[in-house]
Tab-separated table of C-alpha atoms in Angstrom:
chain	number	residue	atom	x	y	z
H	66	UNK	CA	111.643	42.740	-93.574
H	67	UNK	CA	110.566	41.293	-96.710
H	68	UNK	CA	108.425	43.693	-98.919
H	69	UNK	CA	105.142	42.072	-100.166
H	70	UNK	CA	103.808	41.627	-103.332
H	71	UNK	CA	101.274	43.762	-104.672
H	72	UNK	CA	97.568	42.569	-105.038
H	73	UNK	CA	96.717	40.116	-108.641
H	74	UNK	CA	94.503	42.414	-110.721
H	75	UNK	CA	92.626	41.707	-113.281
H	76	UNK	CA	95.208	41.888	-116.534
H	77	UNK	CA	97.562	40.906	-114.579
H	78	UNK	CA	95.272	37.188	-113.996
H	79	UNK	CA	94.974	37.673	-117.726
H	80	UNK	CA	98.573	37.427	-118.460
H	81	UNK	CA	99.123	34.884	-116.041
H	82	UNK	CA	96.012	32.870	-117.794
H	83	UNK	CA	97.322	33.386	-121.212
H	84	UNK	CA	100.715	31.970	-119.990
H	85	UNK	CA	99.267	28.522	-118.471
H	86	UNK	CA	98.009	28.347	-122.245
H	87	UNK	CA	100.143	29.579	-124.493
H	88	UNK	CA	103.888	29.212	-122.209
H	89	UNK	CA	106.099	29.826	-125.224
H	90	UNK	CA	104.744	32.672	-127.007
H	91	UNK	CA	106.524	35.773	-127.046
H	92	UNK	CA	105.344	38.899	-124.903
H	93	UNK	CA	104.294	40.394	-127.906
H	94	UNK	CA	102.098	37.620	-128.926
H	95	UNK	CA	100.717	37.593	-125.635
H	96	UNK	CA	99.999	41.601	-125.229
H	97	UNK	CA	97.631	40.781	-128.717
H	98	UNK	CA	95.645	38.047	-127.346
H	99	UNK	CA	95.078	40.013	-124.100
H	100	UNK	CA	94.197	43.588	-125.805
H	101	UNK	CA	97.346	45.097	-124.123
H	102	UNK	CA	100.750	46.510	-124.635
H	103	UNK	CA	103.848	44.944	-124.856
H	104	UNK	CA	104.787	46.634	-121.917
H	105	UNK	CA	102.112	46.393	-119.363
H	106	UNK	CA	102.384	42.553	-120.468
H	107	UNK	CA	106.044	42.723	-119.122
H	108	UNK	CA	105.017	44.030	-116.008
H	109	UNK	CA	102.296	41.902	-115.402
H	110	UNK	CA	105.107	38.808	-115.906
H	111	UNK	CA	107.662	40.864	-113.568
H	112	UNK	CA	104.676	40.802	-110.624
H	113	UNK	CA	103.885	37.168	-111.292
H	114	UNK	CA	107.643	35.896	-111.085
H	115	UNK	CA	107.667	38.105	-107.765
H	116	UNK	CA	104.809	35.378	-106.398
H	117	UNK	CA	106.365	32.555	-107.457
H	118	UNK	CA	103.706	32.077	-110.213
H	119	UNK	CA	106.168	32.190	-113.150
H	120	UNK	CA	109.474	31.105	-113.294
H	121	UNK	CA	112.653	31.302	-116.073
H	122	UNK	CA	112.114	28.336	-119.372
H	123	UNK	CA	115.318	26.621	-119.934
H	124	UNK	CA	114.470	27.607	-123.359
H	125	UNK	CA	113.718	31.527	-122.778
H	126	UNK	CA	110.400	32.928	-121.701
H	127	UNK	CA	108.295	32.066	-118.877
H	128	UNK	CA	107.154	28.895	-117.558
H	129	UNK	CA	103.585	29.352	-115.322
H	130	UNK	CA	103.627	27.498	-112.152
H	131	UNK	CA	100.520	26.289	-110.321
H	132	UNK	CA	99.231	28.608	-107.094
H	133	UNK	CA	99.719	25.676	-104.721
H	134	UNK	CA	103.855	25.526	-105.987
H	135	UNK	CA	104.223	29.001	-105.817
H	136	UNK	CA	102.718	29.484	-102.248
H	137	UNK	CA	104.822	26.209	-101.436
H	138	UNK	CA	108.545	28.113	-102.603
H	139	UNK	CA	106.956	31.577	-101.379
H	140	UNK	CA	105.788	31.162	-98.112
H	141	UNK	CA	108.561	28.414	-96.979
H	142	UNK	CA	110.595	31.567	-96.280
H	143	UNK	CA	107.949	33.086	-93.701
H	144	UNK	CA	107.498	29.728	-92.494
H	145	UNK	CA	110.697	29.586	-91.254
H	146	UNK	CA	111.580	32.825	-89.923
H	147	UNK	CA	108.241	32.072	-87.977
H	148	UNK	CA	109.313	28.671	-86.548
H	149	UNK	CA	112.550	29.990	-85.685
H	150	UNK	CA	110.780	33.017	-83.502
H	151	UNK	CA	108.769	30.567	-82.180
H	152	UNK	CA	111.801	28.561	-80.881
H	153	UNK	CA	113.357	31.915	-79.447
H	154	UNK	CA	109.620	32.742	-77.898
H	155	UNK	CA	109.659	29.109	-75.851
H	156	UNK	CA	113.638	29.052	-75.228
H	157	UNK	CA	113.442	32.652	-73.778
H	158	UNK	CA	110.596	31.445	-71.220
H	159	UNK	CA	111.973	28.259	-70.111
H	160	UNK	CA	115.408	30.435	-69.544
H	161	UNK	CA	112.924	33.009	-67.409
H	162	UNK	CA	110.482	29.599	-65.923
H	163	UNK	CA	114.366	28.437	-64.598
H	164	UNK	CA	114.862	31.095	-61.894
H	165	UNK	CA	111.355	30.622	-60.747
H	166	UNK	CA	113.172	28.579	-57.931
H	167	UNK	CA	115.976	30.818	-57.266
H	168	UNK	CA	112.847	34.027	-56.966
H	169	UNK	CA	111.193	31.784	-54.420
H	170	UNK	CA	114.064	30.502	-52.163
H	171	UNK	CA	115.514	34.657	-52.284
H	172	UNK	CA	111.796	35.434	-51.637
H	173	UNK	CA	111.896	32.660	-48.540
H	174	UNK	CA	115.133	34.131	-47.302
H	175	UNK	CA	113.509	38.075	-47.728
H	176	UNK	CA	110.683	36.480	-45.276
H	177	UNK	CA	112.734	36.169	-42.480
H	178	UNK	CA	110.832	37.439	-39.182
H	179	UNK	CA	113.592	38.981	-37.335
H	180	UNK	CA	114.393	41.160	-41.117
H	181	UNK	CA	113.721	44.665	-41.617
H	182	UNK	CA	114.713	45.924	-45.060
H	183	UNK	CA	115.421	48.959	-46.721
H	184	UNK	CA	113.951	49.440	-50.110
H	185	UNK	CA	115.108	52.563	-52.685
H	186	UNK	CA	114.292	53.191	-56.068
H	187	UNK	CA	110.446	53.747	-57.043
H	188	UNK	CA	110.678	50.666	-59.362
H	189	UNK	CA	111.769	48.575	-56.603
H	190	UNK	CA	109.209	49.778	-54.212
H	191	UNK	CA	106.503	48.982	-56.810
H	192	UNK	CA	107.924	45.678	-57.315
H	193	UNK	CA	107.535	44.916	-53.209
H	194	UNK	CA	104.099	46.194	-52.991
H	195	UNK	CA	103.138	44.163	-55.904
H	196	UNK	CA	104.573	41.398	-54.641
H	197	UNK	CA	102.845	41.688	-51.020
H	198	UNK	CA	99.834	42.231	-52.808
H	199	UNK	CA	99.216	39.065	-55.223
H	200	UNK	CA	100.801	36.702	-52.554
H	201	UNK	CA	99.166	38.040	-49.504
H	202	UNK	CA	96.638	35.149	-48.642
H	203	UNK	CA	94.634	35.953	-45.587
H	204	UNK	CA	94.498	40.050	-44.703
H	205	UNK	CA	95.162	43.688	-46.187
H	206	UNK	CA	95.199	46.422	-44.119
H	207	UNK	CA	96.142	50.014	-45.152
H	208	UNK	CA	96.488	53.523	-44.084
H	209	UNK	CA	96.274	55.693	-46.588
H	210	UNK	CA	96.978	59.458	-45.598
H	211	UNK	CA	96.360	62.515	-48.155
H	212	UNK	CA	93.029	62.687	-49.254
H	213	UNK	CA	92.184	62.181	-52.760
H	214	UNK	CA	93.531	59.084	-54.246
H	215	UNK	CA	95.553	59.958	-57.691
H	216	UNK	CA	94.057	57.722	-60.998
H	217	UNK	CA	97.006	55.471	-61.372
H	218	UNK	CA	96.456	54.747	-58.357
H	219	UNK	CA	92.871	53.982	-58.475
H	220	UNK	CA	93.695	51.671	-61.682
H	221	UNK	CA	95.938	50.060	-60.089
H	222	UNK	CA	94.580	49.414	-56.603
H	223	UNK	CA	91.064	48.257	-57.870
H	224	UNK	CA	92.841	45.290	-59.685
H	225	UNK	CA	95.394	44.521	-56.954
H	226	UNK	CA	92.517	44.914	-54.496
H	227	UNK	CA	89.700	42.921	-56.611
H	228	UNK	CA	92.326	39.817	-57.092
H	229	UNK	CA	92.872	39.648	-53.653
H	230	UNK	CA	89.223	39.663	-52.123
H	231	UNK	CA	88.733	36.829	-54.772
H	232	UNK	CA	91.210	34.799	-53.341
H	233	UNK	CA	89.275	35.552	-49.825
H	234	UNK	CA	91.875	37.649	-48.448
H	235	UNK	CA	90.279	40.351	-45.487
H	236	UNK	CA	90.864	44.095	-46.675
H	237	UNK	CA	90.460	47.136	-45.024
H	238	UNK	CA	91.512	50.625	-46.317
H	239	UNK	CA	91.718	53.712	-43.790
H	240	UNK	CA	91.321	56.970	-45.676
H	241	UNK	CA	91.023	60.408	-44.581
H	242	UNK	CA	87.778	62.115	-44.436
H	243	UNK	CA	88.712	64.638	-47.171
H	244	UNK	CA	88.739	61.717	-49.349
H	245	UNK	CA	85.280	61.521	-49.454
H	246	UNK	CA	84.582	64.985	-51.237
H	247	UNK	CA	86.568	63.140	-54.209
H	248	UNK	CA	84.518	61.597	-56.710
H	249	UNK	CA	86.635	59.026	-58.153
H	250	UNK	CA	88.254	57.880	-54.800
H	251	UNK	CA	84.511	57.246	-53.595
H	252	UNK	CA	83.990	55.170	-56.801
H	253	UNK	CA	86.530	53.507	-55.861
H	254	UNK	CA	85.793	52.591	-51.815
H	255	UNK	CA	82.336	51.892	-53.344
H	256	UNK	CA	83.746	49.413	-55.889
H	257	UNK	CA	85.901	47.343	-53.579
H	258	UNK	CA	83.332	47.859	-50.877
H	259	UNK	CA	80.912	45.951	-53.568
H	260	UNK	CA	83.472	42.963	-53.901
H	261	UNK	CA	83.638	42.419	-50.438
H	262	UNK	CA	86.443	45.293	-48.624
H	263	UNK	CA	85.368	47.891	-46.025
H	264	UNK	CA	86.420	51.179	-46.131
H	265	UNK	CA	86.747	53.686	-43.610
H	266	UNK	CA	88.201	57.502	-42.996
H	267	UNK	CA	89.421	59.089	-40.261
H	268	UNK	CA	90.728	62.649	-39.786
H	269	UNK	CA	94.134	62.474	-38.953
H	270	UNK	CA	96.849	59.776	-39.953
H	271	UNK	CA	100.301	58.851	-38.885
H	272	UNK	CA	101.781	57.890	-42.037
H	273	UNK	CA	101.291	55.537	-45.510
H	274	UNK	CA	101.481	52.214	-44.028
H	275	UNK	CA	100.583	48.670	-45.244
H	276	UNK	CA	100.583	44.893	-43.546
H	277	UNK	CA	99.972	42.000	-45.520
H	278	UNK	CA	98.981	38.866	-43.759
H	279	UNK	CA	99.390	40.033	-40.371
H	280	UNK	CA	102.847	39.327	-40.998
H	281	UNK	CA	105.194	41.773	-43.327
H	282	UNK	CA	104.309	45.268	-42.967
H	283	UNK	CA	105.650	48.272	-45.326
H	284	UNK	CA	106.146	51.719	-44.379
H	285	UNK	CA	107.948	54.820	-46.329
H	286	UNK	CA	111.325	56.191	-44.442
H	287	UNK	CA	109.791	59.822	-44.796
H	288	UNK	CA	105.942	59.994	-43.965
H	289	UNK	CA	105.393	62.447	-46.594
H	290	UNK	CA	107.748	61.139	-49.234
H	291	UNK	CA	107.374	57.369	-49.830
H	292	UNK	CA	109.331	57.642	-53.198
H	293	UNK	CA	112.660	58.662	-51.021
H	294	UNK	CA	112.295	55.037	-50.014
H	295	UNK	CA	110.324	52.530	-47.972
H	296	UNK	CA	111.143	49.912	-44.943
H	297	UNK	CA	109.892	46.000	-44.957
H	298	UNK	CA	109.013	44.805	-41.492
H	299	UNK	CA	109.098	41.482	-40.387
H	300	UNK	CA	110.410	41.843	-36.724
H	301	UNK	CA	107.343	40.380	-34.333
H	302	UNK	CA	107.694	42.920	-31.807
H	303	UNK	CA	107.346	45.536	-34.484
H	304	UNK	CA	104.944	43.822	-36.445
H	305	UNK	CA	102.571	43.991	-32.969
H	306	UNK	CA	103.093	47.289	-31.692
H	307	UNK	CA	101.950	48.326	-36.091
H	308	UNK	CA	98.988	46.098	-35.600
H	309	UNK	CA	97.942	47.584	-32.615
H	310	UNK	CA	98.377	50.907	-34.173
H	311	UNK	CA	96.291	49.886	-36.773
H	312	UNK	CA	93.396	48.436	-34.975
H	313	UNK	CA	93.164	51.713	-33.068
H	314	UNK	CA	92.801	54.196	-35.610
H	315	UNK	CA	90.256	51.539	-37.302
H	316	UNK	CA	88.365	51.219	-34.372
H	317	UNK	CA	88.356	55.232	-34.378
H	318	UNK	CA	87.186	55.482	-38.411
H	319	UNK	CA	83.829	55.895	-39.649
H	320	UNK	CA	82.803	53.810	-42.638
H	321	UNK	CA	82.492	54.932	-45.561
H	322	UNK	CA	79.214	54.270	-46.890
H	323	UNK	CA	78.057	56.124	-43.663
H	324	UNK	CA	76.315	59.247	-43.361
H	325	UNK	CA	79.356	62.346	-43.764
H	326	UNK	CA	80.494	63.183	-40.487
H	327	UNK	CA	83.156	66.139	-40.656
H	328	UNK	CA	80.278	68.635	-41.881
H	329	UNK	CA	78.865	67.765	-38.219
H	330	UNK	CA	75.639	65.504	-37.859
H	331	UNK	CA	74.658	66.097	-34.351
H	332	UNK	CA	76.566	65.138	-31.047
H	333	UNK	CA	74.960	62.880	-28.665
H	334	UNK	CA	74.442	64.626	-24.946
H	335	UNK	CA	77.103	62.419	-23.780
H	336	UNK	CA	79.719	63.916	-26.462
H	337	UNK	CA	78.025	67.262	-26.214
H	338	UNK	CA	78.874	67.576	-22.424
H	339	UNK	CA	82.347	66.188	-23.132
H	340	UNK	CA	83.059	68.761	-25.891
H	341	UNK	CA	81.143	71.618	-23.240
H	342	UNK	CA	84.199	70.898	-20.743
H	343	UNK	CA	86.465	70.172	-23.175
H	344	UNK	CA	86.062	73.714	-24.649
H	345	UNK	CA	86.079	74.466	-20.883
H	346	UNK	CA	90.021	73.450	-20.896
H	347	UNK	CA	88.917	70.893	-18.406
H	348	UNK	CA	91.691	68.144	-18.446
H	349	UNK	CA	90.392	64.167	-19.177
H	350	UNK	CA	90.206	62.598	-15.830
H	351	UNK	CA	88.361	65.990	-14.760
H	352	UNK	CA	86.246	65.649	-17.211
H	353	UNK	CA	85.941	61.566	-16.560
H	354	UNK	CA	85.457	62.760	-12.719
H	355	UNK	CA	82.780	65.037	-13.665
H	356	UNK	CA	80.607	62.820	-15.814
H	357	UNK	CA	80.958	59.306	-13.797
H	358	UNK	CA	82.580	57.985	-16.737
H	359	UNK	CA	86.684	56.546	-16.692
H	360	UNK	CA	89.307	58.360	-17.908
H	361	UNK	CA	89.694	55.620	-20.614
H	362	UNK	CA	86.327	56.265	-21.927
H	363	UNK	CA	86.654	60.084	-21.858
H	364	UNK	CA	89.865	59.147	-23.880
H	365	UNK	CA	88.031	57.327	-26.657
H	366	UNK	CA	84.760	60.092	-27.136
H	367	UNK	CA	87.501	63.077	-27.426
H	368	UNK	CA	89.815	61.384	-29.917
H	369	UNK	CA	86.423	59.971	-31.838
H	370	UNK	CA	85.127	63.817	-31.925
H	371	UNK	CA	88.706	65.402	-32.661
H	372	UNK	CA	88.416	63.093	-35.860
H	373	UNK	CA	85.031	64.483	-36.723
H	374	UNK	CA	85.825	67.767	-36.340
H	375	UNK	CA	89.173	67.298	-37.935
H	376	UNK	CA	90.677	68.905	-35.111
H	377	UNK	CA	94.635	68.640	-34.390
H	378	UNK	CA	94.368	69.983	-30.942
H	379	UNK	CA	91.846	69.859	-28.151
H	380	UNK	CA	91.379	74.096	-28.146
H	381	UNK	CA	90.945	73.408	-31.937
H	382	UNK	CA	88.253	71.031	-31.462
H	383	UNK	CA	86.152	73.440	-29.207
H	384	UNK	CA	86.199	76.476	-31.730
H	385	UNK	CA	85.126	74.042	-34.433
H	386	UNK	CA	82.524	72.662	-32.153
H	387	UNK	CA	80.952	76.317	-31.612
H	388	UNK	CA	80.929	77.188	-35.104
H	389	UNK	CA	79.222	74.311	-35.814
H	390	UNK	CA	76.336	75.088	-33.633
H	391	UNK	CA	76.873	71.829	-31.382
H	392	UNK	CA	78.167	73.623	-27.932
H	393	UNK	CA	74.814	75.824	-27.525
């Protein structure tokens, strides 16, 4: 890189002054007419042929050039180092604008129905998820296991997630209820809740999962290690049996702007004689016999409560009720 001249002071304007006037005296003749020395003259001239403002006299000396000139020769250096990164700039992003075609026929190809595809490398899997994300057009729904959502994350997702709802896409996030004890993760649901999302948490979850548009739906190859790799599914009969699975842990979640539920407000009668056999080891369709109600239904109340309770088994869910006060 060129190094830039120094700033004009004020003897140095002098000199150059004195030169405009008096262009073949000698730097001696000069220093006395500006009150200086015969050197700091000579440097003053060395700074001023450095800006173009004096240049060699076929006779000897210096011959003082106007500002305009000098800017002119100076600059038309800059100028054209600038033009010619300007011409890489715009050839570099017409090379780049050419494979837009090639990216969207591979991208057609990748959206085959009957495809499922293995993804490694954590670069690659970001790559997929943000391309799901800024070309879904119609729905987002998410399970999102392990509590407290990390701060990259939460960067991240809230500008994903905020694009998205302003193109009118649905969204709906599943958390986990420990979630909710973390301050910045309930910013967060709060946030995208605001723009138009819902939000929900549940106490148990299968495993990371994500479907875009009802139609592509992303999954990691090891539930608690999505960095080891991730699947894209396409396959219909796939794609159904993950919406389904969806739908029924949603239909299980509380939302999140609701009242906290795992600390235990109050059972209804109904669930409190359902947990009262339950802790009772009384079997569903017992307990469905017992209360007039179908087996389905008993199904649906024990799963909902398990949740609440964050219960992973049914004798679990009993001792948690009767600590909780809800059994007497």
């Amino acid at each position: 890189m060129r190094e830039e001249p120094g700033d004009i002071d004020e003897a140095t304007a002098q000199v150059y002054r004195l030169r405009v006037t008096h262009a073949t005296e000698p730097a001696a003749r000069i220093a006395v007419r500006a009150g200086m020395t015969a050197g700091d003259v000579e440097a003053a001239e060395l700074r001023l042929a450095a800006l173009g403002l004096l240049q060699p006299a076929p006779g000897g000396g210096w011959a003082a050039v106007s500002p305009e000139t000098a800017a002119d020769t100076l600059l038309a250096t800059a100028q054209k180092e600038v033009l010619e990164q300007q011409t890489a700039i715009a050839t570099t992003r017409a090379r780049l604008h050419a494979l837009s075609g090639v990216y969207l026929e591979a991208r057609s190809l990748r959206s085959d129905r009957g495809s499922i595809e293995f993804i490694e490398g954590l670069d690659n899997i970001r790559s997929v998820m943000d391309d799901l994300a800024r070309h879904c057009s119609r729905s987002v729904d998410a399970f999102i296991p392990g509590g407290p959502l990390p701060d990259d994350a939460i960067r991240a997702g809230t500008r994903l997630d905020r694009e998205a709802l302003g193109r009118g896409v649905r969204m709906r996030t599943l958390l986990q209820h420990s979630a909710r004890k973390h301050t910045p993760t309930a910013r967060y649901a709060a946030r995208i809740t605001a723009a138009g999302a819902r939000v929900r948490t549940t106490g148990v979850l299968p495993s990371r999962m994500l479907i875009t548009d009802e139609d592509s739906a992303l999954l990691p190859v090891t539930p608690d290690n999505h960095a080891a790799g991730v699947v894209l599914v396409r396959d219909p009969a796939i794609l159904g049996f993950l919406r389904e699975l969806f739908e029924h842990h949603w239909d299980r979640g509380l939302e999140f702007t609701a009242e906290e539920q795992a600390d235990g407000a109050e059972p209804t009668q109904l669930e409190r004689d359902v947990l009262l056999l339950l802790a009772a080891g009384k079997k569903n369709d017992v307990i469905a016999h017992q209360l007039g109600l179908s087996p389905r239904s008993v199904s649906r109340i024990v799963a909902h409560l398990m949740d609440r309770l964050g219960a992973n088994s049914r004798f679990q869910a009993g001792v948690r009720a009767a600590m909780n006060g809800w059994l007497s």
